[in-house]
Tab-separated table of C-alpha atoms in Angstrom:
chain	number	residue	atom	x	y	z
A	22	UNK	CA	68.416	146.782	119.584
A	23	UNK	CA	72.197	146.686	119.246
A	24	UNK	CA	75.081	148.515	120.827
A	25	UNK	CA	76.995	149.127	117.338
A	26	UNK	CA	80.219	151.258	117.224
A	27	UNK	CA	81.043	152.743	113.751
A	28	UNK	CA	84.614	153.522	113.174
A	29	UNK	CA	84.997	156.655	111.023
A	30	UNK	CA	83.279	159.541	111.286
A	31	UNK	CA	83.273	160.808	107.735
A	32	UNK	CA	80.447	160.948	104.954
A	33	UNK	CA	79.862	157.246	105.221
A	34	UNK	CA	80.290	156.670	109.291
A	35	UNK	CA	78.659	159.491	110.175
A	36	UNK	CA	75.129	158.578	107.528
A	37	UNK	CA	75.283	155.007	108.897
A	38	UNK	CA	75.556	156.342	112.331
A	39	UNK	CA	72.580	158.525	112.572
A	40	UNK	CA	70.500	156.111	110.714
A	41	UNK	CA	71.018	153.062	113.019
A	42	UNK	CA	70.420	155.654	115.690
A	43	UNK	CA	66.970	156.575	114.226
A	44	UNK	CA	66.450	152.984	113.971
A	45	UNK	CA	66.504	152.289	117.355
A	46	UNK	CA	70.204	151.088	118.412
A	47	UNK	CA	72.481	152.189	120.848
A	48	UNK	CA	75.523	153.500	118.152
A	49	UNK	CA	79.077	155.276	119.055
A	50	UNK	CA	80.610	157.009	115.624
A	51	UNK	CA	84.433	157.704	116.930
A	52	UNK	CA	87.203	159.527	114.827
A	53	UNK	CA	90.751	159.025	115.178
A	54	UNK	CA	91.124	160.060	118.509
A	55	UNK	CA	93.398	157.816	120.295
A	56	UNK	CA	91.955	155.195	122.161
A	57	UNK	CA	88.188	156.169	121.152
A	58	UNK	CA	88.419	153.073	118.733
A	59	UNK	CA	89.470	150.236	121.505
A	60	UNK	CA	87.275	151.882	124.111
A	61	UNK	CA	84.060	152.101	121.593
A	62	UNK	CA	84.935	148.577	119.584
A	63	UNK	CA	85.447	146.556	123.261
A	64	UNK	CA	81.864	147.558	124.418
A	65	UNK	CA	79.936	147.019	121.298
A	66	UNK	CA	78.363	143.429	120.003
A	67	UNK	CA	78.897	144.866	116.040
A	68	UNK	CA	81.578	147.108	114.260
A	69	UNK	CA	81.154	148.898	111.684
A	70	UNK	CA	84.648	149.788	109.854
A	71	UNK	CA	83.534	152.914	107.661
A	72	UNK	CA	87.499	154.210	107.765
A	73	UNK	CA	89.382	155.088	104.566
A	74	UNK	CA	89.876	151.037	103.407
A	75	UNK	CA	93.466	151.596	102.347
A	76	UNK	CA	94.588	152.191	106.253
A	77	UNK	CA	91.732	149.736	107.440
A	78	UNK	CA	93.739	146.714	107.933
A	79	UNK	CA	96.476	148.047	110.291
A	80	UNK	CA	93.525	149.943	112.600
A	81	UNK	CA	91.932	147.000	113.036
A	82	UNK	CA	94.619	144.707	113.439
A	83	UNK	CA	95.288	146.839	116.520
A	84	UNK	CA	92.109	145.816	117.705
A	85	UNK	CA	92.130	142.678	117.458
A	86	UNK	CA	91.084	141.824	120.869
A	87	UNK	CA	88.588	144.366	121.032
A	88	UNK	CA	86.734	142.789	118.312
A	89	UNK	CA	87.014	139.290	119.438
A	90	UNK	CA	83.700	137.594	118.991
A	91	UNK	CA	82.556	140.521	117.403
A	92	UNK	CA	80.753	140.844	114.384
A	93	UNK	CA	83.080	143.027	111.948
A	94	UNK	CA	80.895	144.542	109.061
A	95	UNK	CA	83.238	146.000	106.495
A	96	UNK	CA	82.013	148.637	104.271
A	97	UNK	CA	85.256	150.173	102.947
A	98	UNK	CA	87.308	149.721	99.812
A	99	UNK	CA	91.081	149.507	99.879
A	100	UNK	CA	92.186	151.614	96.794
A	101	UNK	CA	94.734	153.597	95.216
A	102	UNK	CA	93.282	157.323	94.628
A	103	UNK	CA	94.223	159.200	91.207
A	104	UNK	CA	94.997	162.677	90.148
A	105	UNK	CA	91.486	163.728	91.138
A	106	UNK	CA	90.830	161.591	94.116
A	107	UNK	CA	88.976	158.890	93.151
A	108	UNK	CA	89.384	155.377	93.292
A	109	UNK	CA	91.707	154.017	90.791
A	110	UNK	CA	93.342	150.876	91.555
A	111	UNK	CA	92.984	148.000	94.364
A	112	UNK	CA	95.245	147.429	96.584
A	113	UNK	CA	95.008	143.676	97.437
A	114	UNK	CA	94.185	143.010	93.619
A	115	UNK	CA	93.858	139.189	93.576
A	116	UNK	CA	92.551	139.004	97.649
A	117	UNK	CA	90.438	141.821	99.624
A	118	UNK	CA	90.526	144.038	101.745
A	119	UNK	CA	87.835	141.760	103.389
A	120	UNK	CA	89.769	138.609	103.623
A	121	UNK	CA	92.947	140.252	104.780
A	122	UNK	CA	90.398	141.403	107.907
A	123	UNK	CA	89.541	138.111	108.190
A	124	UNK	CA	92.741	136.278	107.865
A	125	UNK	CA	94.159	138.740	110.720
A	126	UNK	CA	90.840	138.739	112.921
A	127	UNK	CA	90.592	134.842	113.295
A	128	UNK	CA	87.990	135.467	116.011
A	129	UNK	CA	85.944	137.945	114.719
A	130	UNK	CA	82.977	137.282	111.859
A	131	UNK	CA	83.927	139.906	109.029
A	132	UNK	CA	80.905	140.359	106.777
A	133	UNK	CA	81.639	142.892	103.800
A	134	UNK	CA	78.669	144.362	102.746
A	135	UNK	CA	77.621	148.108	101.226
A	136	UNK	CA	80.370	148.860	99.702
A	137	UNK	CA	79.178	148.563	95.841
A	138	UNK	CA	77.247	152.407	96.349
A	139	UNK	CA	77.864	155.830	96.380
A	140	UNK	CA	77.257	156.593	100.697
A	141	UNK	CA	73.539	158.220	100.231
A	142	UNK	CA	72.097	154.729	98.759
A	143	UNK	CA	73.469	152.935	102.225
A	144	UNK	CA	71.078	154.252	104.368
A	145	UNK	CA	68.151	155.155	101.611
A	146	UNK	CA	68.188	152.776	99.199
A	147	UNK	CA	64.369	153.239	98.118
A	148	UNK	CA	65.327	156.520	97.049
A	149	UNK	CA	66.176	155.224	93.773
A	150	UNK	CA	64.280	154.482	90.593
A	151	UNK	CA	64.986	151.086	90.777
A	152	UNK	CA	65.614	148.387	93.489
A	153	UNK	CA	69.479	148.642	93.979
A	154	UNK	CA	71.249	145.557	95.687
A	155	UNK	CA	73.263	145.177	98.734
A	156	UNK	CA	75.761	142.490	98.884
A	157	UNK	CA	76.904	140.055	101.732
A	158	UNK	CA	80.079	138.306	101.859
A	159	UNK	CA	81.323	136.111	104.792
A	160	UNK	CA	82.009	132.760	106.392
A	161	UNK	CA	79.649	132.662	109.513
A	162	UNK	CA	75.842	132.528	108.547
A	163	UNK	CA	74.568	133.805	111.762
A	164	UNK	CA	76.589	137.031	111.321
A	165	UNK	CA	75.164	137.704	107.386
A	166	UNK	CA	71.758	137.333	108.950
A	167	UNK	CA	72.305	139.492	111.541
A	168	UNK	CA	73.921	142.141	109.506
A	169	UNK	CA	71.277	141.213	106.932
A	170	UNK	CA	68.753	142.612	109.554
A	171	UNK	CA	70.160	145.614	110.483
A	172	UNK	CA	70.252	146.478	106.411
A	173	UNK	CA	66.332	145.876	106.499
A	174	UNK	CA	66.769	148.582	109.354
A	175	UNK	CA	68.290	150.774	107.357
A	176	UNK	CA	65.645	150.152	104.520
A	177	UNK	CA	66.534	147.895	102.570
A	178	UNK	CA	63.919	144.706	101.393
A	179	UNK	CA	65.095	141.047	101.392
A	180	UNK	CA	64.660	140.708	97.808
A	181	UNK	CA	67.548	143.541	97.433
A	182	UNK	CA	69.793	141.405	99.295
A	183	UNK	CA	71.942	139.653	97.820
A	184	UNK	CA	74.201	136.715	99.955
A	185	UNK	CA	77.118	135.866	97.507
A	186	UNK	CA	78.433	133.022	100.135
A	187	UNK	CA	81.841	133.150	102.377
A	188	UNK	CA	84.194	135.905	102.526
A	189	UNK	CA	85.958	135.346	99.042
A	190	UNK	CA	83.572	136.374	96.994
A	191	UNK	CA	83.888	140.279	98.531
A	192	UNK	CA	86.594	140.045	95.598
A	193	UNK	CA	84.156	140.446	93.643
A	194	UNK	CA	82.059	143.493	95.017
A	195	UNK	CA	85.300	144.688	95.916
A	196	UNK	CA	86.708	145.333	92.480
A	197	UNK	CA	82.954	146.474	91.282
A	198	UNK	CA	84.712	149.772	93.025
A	199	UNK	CA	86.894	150.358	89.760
A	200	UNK	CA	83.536	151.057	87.938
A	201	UNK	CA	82.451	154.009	90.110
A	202	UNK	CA	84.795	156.478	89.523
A	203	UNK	CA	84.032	156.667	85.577
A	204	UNK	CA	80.306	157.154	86.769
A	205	UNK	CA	80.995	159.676	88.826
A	206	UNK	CA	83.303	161.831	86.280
A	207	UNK	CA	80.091	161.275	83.973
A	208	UNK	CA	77.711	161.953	86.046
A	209	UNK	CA	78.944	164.193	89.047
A	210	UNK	CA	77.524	162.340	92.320
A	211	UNK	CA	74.465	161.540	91.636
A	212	UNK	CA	73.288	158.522	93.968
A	213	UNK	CA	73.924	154.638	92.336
A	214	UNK	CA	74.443	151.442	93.471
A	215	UNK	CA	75.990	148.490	91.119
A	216	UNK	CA	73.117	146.369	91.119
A	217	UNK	CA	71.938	142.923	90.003
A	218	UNK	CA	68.733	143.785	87.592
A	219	UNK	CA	66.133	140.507	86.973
């Protein structure tokens, strides 16, 4: 069991939330209340940062030491949103939102993972036809494998994840985000993940 606090309290914070919770670990979902994010982040041993990803890096920034020694496990995309709110441009084309976390959180092991999937696949991923794939992203080993074990919590099997090596390589999963929106005017929101098939 872990004492996780999930930051964001919206679609995708509050499904993570109760699913950890059902798991078996002690989890605190705050909003933007002030001081809710410091209090909840400074008690916890892992962070999850489910806030909107393009106001992500100042928030936690502020908590920098809050989440020192922490692990940080990023599941938001920073984006521009178009006319009809969905993602349509990055905003750290070139980086990610991941490594800015990183470069500002020198003490804290930012693993980006989940963010390649409409919210519903995060926390049921067998619900689909076919195996969908989570990936992992970051520079300390013993923090993938840990958040690689709370995934299997949430459902997920080992063969669906996918470790794509140190915190760069989130550019990659990252920009997977421009594909969604087309699905999703296609398709309405019908879960999906963008998935590695073998």
């Amino acid at each position: 069991m872990s004492r996780i606090a999930v930051l964001g309290n919206g679609r995708v914070g509050s499904s993570l939330a109760a699913a950890l919770t059902k798991a078996g670990h002690e989890v605190t979902a705050v909003g933007r209340e002030p001081g809710a994010a410091a209090n909840t982040s400074g008690t916890a041993q892992i962070v999850i940062n489910a806030t909107p990803g393009s106001g992500s890096l100042e928030r936690l920034t502020a908590l920098r030491e809050e989440l020192r020694g922490k692990i940080l496990v990023d599941v938001s995309n920073a984006t521009t949103d178009g006319p009809d709110g969905l993602p349509a441009n990055l905003i750290y084309s070139g980086s990610s939102l991941a490594e800015r976390l990183q470069h500002a959180l020198p003490d804290t092991h930012v693993v980006k993972t989940l963010n390649t999937m409409l919210f519903m696949v995060m926390t049921a991923p067998s619900a689909l036809s076919t195996s969908p794939t989570a990936y992992l992203s970051g520079n300390d080993e013993q923090a993938k494998k840990t958040v690689a074990g709370l995934l299997t919590d949430l459902g997920w099997e080992p063969a669906w994840i996918e470790d794509l090596g140190d915190i760069t390589t989130a550019r990659a999963t990252e920009a997977m985000i421009l594909v969604v929106p087309h699905i999703i005017r296609r398709n309405g929101f019908t879960p999906f993940a963008v998935s590695l098939a073998r």
